PDB file of C-alpha atoms and ligand atoms in Angstrom:
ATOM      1  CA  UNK A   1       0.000   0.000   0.000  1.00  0.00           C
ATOM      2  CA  UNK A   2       1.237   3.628  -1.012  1.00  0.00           C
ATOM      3  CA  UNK A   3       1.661   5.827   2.100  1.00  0.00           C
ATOM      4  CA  UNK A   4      -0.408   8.635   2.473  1.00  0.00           C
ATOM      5  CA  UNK A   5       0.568  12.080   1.153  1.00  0.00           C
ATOM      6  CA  UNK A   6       0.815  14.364   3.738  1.00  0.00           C
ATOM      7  CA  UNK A   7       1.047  18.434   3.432  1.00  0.00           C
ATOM      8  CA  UNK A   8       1.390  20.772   6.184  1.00  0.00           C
ATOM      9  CA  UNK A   9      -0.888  23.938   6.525  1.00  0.00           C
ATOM     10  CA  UNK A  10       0.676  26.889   9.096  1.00  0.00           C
ATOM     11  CA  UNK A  11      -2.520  28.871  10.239  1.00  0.00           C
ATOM     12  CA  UNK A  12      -3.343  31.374  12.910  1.00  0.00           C
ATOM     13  CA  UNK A  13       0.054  32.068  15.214  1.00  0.00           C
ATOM     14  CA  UNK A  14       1.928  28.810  15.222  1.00  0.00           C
ATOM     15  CA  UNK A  15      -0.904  26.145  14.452  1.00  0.00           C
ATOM     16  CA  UNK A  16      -0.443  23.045  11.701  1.00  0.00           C
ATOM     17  CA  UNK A  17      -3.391  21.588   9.683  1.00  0.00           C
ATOM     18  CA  UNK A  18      -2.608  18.681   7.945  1.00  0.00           C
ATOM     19  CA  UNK A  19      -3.891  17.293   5.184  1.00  0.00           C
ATOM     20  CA  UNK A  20      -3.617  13.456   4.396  1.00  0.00           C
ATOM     21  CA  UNK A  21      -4.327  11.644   1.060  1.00  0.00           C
ATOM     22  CA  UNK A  22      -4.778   7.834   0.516  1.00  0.00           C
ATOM     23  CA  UNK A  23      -3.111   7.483  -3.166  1.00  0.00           C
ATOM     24  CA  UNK A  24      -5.287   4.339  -3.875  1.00  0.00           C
ATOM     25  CA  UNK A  25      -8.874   5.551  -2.869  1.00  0.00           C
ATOM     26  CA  UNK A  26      -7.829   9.410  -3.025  1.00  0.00           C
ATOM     27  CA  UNK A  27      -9.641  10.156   0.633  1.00  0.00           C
ATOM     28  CA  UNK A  28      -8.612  12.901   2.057  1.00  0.00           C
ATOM     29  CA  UNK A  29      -8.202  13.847   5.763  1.00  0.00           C
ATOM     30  CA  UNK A  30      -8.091  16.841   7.126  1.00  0.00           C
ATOM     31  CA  UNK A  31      -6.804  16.839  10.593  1.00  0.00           C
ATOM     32  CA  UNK A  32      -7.365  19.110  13.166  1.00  0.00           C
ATOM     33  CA  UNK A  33      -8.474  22.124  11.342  1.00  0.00           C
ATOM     34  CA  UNK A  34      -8.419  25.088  13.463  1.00  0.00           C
ATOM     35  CA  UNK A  35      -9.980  27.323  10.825  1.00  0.00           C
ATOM     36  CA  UNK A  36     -12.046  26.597   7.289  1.00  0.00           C
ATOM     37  CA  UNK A  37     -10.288  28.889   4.123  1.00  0.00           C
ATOM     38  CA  UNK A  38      -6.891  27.793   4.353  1.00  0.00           C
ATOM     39  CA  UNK A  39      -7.578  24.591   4.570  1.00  0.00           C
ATOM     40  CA  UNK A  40     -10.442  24.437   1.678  1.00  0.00           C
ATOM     41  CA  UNK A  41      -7.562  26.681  -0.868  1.00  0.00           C
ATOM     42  CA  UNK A  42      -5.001  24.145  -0.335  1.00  0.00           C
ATOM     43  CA  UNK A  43      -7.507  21.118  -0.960  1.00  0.00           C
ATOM     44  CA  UNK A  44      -8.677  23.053  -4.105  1.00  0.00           C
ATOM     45  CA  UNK A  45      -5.020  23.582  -5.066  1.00  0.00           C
ATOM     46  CA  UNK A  46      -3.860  20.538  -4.951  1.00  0.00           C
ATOM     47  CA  UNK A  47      -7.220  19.144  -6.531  1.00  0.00           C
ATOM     48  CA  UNK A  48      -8.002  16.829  -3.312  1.00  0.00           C
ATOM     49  CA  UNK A  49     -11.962  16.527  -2.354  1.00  0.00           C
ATOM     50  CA  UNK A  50     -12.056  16.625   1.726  1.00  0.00           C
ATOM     51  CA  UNK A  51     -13.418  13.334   2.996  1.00  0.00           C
ATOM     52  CA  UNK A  52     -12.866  13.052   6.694  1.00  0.00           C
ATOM     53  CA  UNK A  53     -11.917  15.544   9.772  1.00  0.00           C
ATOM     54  CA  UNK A  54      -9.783  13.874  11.899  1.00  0.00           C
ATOM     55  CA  UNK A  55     -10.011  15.630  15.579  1.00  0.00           C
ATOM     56  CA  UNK A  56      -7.453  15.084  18.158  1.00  0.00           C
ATOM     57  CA  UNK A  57      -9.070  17.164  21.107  1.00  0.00           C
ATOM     58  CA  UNK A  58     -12.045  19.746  21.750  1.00  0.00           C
ATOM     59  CA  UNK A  59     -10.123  23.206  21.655  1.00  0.00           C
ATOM     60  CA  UNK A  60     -10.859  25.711  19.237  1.00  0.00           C
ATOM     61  CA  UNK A  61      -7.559  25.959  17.485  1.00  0.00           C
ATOM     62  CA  UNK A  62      -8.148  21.926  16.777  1.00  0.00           C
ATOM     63  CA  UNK A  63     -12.619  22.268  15.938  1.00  0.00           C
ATOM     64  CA  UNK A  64     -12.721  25.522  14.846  1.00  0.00           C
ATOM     65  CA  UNK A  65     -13.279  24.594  11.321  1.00  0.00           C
ATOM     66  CA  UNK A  66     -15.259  21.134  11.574  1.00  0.00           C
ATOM     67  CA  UNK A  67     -18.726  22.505  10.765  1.00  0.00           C
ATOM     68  CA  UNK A  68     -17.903  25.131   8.039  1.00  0.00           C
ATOM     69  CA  UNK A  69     -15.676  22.396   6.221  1.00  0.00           C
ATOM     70  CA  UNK A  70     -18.322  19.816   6.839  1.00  0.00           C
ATOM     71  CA  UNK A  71     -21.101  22.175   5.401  1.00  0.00           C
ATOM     72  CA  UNK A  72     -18.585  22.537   2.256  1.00  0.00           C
ATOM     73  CA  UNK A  73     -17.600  19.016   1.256  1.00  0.00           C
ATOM     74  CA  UNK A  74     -20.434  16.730   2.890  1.00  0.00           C
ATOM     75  CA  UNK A  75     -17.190  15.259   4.862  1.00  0.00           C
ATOM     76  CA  UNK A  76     -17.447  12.562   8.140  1.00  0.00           C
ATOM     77  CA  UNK A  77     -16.339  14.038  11.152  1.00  0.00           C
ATOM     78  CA  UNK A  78     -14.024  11.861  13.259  1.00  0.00           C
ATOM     79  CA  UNK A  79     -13.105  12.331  16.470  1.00  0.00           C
ATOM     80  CA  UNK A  80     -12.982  11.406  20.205  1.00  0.00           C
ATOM     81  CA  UNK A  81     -16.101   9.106  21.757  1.00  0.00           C
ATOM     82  CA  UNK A  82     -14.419   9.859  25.068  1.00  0.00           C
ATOM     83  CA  UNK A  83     -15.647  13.422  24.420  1.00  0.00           C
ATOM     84  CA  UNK A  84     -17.825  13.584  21.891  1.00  0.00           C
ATOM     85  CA  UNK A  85     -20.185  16.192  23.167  1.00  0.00           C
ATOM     86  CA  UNK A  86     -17.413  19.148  22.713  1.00  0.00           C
ATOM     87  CA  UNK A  87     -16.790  17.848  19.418  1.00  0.00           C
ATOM     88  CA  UNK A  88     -18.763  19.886  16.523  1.00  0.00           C
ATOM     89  CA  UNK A  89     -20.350  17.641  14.163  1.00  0.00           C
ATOM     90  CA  UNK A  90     -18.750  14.266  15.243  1.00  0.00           C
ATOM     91  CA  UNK A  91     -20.290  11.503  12.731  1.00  0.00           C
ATOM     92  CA  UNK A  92     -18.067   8.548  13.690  1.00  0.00           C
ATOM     93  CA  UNK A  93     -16.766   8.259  17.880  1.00  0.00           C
ATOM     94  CA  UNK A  94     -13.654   6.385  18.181  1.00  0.00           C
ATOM     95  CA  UNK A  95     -11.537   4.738  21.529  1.00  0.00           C
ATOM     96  CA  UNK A  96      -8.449   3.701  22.495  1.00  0.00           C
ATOM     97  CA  UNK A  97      -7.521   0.544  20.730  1.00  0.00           C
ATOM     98  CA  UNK A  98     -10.063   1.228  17.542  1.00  0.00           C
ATOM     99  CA  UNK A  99      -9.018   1.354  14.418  1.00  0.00           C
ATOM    100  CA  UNK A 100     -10.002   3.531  11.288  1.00  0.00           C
ATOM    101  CA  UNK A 101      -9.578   3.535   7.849  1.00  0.00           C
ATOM    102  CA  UNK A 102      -9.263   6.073   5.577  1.00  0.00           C
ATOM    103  CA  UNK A 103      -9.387   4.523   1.915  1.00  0.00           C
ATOM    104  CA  UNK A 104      -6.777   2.271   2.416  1.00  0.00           C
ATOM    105  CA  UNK A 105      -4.719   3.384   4.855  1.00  0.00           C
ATOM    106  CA  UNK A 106      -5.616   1.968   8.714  1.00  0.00           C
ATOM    107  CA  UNK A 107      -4.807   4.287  11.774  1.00  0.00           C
ATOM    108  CA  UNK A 108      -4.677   3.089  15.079  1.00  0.00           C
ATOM    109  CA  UNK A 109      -6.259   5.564  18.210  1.00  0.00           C
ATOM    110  CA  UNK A 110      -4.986   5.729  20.995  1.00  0.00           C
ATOM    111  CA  UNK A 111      -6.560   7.406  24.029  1.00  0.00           C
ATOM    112  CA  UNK A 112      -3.911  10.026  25.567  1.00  0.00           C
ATOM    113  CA  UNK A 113      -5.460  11.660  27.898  1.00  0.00           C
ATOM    114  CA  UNK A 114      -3.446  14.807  30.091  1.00  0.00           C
ATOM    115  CA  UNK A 115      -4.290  18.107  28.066  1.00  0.00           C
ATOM    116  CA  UNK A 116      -7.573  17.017  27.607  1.00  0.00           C
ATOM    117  CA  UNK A 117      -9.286  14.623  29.735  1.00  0.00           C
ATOM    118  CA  UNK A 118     -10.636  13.464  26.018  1.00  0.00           C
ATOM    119  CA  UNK A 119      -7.516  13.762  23.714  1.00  0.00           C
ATOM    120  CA  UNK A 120      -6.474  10.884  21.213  1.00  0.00           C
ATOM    121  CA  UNK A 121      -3.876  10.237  19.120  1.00  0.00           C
ATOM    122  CA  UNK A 122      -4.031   8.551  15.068  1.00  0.00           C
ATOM    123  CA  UNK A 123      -1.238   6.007  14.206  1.00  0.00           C
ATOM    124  CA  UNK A 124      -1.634   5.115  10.419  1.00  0.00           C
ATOM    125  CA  UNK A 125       1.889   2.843  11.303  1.00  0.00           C
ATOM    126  CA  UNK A 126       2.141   1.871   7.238  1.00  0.00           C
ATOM    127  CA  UNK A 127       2.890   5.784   6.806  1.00  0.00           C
ATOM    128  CA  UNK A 128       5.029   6.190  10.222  1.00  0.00           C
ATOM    129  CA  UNK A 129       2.842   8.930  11.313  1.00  0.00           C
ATOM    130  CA  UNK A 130       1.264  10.206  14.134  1.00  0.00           C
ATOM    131  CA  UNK A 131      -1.527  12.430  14.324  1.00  0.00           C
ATOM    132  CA  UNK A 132      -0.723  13.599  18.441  1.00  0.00           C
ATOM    133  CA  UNK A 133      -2.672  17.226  18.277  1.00  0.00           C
ATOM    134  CA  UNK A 134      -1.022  18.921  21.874  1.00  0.00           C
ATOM    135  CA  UNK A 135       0.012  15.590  23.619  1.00  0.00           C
ATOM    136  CA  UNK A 136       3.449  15.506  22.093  1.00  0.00           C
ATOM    137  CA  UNK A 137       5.270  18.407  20.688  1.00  0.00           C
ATOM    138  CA  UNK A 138       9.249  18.708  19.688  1.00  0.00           C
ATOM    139  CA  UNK A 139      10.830  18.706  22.514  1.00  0.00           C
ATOM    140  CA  UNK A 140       8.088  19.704  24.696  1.00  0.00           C
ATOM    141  CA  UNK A 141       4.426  18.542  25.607  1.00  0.00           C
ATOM    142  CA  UNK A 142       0.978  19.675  25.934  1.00  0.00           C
ATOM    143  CA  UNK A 143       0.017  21.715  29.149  1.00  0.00           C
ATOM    144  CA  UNK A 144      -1.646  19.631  31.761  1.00  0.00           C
ATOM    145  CA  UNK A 145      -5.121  21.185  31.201  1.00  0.00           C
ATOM    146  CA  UNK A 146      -7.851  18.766  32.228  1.00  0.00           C
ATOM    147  CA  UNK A 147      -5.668  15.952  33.033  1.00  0.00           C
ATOM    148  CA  UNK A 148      -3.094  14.698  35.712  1.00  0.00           C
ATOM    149  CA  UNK A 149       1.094  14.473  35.663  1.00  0.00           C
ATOM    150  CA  UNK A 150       0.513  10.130  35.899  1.00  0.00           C
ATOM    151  CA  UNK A 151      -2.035  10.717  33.403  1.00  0.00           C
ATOM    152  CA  UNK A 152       0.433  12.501  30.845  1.00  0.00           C
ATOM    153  CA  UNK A 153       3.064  10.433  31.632  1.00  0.00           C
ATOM    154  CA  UNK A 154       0.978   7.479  30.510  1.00  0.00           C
ATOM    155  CA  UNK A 155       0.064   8.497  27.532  1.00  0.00           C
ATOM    156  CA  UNK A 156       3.500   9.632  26.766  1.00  0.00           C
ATOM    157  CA  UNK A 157       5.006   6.839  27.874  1.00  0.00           C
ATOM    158  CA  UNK A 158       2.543   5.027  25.160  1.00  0.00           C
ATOM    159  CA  UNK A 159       3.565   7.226  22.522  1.00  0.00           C
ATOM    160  CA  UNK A 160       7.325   7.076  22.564  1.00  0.00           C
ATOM    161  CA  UNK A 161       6.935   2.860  22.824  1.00  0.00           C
ATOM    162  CA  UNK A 162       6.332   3.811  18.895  1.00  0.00           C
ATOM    163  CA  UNK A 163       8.764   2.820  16.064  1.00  0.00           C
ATOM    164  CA  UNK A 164      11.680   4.848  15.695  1.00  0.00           C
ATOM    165  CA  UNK A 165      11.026   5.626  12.636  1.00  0.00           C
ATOM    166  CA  UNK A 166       8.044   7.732  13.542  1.00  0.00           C
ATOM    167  CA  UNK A 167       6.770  11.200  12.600  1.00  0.00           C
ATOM    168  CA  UNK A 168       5.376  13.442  14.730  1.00  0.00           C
ATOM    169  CA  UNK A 169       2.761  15.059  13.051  1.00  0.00           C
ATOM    170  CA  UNK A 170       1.943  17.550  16.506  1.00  0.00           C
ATOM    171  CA  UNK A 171      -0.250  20.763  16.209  1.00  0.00           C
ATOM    172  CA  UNK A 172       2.348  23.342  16.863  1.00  0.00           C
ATOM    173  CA  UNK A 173       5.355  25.313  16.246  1.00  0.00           C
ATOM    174  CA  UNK A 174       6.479  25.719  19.718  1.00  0.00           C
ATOM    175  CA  UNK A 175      10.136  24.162  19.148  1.00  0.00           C
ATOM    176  CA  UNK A 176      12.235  26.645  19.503  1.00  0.00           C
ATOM    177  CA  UNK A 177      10.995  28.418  22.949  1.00  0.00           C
ATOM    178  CA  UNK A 178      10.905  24.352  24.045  1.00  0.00           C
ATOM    179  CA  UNK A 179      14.320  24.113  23.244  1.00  0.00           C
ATOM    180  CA  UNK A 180      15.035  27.168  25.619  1.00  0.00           C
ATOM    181  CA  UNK A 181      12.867  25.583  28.492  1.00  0.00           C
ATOM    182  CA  UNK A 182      14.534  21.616  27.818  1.00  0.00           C
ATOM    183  CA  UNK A 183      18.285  23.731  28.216  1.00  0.00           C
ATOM    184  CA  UNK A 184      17.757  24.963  31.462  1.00  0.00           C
ATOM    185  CA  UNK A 185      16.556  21.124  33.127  1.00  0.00           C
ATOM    186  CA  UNK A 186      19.167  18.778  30.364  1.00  0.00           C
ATOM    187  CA  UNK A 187      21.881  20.979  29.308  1.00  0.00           C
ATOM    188  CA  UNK A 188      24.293  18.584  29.247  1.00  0.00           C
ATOM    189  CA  UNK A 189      22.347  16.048  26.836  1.00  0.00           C
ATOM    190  CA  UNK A 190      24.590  15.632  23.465  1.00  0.00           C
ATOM    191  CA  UNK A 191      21.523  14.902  21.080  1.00  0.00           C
ATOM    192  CA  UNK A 192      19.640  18.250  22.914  1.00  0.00           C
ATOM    193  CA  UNK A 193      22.447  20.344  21.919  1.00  0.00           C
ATOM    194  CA  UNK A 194      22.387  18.065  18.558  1.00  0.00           C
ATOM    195  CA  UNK A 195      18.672  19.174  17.822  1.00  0.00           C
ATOM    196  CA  UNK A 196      18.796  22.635  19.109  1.00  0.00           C
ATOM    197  CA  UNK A 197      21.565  23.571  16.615  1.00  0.00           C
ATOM    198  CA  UNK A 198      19.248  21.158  13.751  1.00  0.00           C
ATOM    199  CA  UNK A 199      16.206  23.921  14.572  1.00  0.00           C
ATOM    200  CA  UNK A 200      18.129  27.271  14.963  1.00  0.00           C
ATOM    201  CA  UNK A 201      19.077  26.608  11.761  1.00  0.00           C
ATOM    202  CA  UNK A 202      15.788  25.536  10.166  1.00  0.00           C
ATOM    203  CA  UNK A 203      14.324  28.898  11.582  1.00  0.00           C
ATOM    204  CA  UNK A 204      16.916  31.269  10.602  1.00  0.00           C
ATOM    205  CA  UNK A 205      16.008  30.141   6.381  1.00  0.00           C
ATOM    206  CA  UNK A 206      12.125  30.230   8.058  1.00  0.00           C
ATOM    207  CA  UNK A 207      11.690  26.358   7.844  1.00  0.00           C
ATOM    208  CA  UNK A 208       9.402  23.959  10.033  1.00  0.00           C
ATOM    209  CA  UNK A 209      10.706  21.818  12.841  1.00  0.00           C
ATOM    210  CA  UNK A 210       7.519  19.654  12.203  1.00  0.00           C
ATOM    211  CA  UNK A 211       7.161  16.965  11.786  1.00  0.00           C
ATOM    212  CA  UNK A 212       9.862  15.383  13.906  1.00  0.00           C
ATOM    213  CA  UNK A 213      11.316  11.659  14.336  1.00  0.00           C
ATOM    214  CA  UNK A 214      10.279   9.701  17.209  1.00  0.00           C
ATOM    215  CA  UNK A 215      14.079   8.739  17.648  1.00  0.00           C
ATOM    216  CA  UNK A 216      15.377  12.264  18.339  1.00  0.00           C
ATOM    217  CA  UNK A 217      12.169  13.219  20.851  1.00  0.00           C
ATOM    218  CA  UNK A 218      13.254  10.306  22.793  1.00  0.00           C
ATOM    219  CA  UNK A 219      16.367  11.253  22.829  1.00  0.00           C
ATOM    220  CA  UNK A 220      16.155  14.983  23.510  1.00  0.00           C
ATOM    221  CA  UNK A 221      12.804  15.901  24.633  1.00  0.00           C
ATOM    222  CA  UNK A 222      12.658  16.218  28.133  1.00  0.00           C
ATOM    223  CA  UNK A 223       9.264  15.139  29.145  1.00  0.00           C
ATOM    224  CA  UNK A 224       9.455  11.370  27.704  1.00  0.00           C
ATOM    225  CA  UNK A 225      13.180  11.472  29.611  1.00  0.00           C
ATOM    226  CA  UNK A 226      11.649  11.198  32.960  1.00  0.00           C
ATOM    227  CA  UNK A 227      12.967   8.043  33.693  1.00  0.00           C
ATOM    228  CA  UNK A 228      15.692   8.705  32.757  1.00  0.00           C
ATOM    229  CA  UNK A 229      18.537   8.447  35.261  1.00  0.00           C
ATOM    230  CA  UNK A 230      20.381  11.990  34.338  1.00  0.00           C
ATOM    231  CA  UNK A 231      17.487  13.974  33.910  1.00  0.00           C
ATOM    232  CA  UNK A 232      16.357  13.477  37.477  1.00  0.00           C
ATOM    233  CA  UNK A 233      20.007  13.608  38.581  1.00  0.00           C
ATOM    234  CA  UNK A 234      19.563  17.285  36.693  1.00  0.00           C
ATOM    235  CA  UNK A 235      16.481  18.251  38.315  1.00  0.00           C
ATOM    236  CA  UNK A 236      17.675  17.039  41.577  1.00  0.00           C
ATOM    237  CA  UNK A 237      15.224  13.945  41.905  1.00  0.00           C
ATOM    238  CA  UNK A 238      17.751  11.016  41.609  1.00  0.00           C
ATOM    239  CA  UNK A 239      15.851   7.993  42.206  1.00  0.00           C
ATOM    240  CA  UNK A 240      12.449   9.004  42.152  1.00  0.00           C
ATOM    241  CA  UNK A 241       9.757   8.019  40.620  1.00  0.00           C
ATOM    242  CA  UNK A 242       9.123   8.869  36.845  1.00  0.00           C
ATOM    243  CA  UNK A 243       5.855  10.487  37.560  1.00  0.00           C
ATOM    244  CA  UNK A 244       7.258  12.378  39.917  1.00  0.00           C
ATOM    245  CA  UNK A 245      10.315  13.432  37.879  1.00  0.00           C
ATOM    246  CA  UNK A 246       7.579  14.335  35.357  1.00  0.00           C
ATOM    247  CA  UNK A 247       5.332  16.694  37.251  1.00  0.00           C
ATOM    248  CA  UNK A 248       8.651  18.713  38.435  1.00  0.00           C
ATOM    249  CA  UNK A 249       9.478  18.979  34.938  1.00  0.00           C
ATOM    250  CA  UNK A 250       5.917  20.120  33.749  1.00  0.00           C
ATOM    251  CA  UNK A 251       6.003  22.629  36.468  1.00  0.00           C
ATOM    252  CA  UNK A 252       8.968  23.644  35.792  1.00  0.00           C
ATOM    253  CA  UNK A 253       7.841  24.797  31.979  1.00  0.00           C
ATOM    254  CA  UNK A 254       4.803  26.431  33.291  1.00  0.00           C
ATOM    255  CA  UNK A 255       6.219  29.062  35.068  1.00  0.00           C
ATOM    256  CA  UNK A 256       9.228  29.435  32.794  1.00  0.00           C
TER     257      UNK A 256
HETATM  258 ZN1   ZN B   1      -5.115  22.029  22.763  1.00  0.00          ZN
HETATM  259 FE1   FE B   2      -3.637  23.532  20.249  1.00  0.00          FE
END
């Protein structure tokens, strides 16, 4: 099977809308699409007819466009059953552990709960992507809005057992100001410094830093390092528990 075709769409401040095609079927995903004309001139551009909305979570920046778009292309809303009354025009609920297919191409949902009590994630492993919304960023991770530190570390912890190989198709630029934040708690990790230098110089010719590989977030990103060893010998919790380690490391970004 082909993998699906997958273009990025910057909108509002530092969002991503993606769009997915199945080659075989020609579906067409839209996930996430935080607002409708963007979204419905690239599809026209690239001649693609919008089949699905793929939602990660309830917030604006992720809904905002599900009803106009669904009102312009007669697509099926997908999203959350764990939260399906905050999601505009849901058609089809899915759970942790379903799977969907769009033409051809199967993704796998997983149930990540932490910035939303509600949030999921879409695996389509025959492409290597994931579909995270504000779970997982580059080097950083969704604020703990609705959900708990043990809850985030769960689903993270879920997310980073992924293949390598893996792209992180997350719903924000925020990689360089999570870069600044990961310095101050794991300065002294080789493949931090490695990917810092990799995005300063993306940015300076105005490039993406999304999406990323699964390989170098577990390597550099601090929040799926809380078991490791150095990074709670750096934020002075050597031997605690991951959780733990976690939470201080959450906090830590909040206030930064
Ligand atoms: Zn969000
Ligand atoms: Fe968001």
């Amino acid at each position: 099977m082909a993998a699906l075709d997958i273009r990025q769409i910057p909108v509002l401040k530092d969002n991503f809308v993606y769009l997915a095609r199945e080659p075989a079927s020609g579906a067409v995903a839209v996930v996430d699409p935080a607002v409708v004309e963007p979204v419905l001139e690239e599809a026209q551009r690239l001649g693609w007819k919008i089949t699905h909305i793929l939602n990660t979570h309830h917030h604006g920046d992720h809904v905002g466009g599900n009803l106009e778009i669904k009102a312009a292309t007669g697509c099926t809303i997908v999203g959350p059953g764990h939260d399906s009354a905050r999601i505009p025009g849901i058609d089809i609920e899915v759970r942790d552990g379903d799977s969907f297919a769009l033409g051809y191409a199967n993704a796998e949902v997983f149930f990540v709960p932490g910035h939303t009590s509600g949030h999921i994630a879409y695996w389509f492993k025959d492409s290597a992507a994931l579909f995270c919304g504000d779970t997982l960023f580059s080097i950083g991770c969704g604020r703990l809005f609705e959900g708990t530190a043990q809850q985030m570390w769960t689903s993270l912890s879920r997310l980073k057992a992924l293949p390598p190989q893996t792209q992180i198709y997350c719903a924000h630029e925020y990689t360089e100001s999570n870069i600044r934040f990961a310095l101050s708690v794991d300065a002294g990790n080789a493949a931090l410094q490695r990917r810092a230098a990799e995005v300063r110089s993306l940015r300076a010719v105005g490039k993406y830093t999304v999406p990323s590989l699964m390989s170098d977030e577990r390597a550099a990103n601090p929040f799926l390092r809380a078991d490791a060893p150095e990074l709670a010998a750096a934020v002075g919790m050597a031997g605690r528990d991951p959780v733990d380690v976690f939470a201080e490391v959450r906090r830590r970004k909040d206030v930064f």
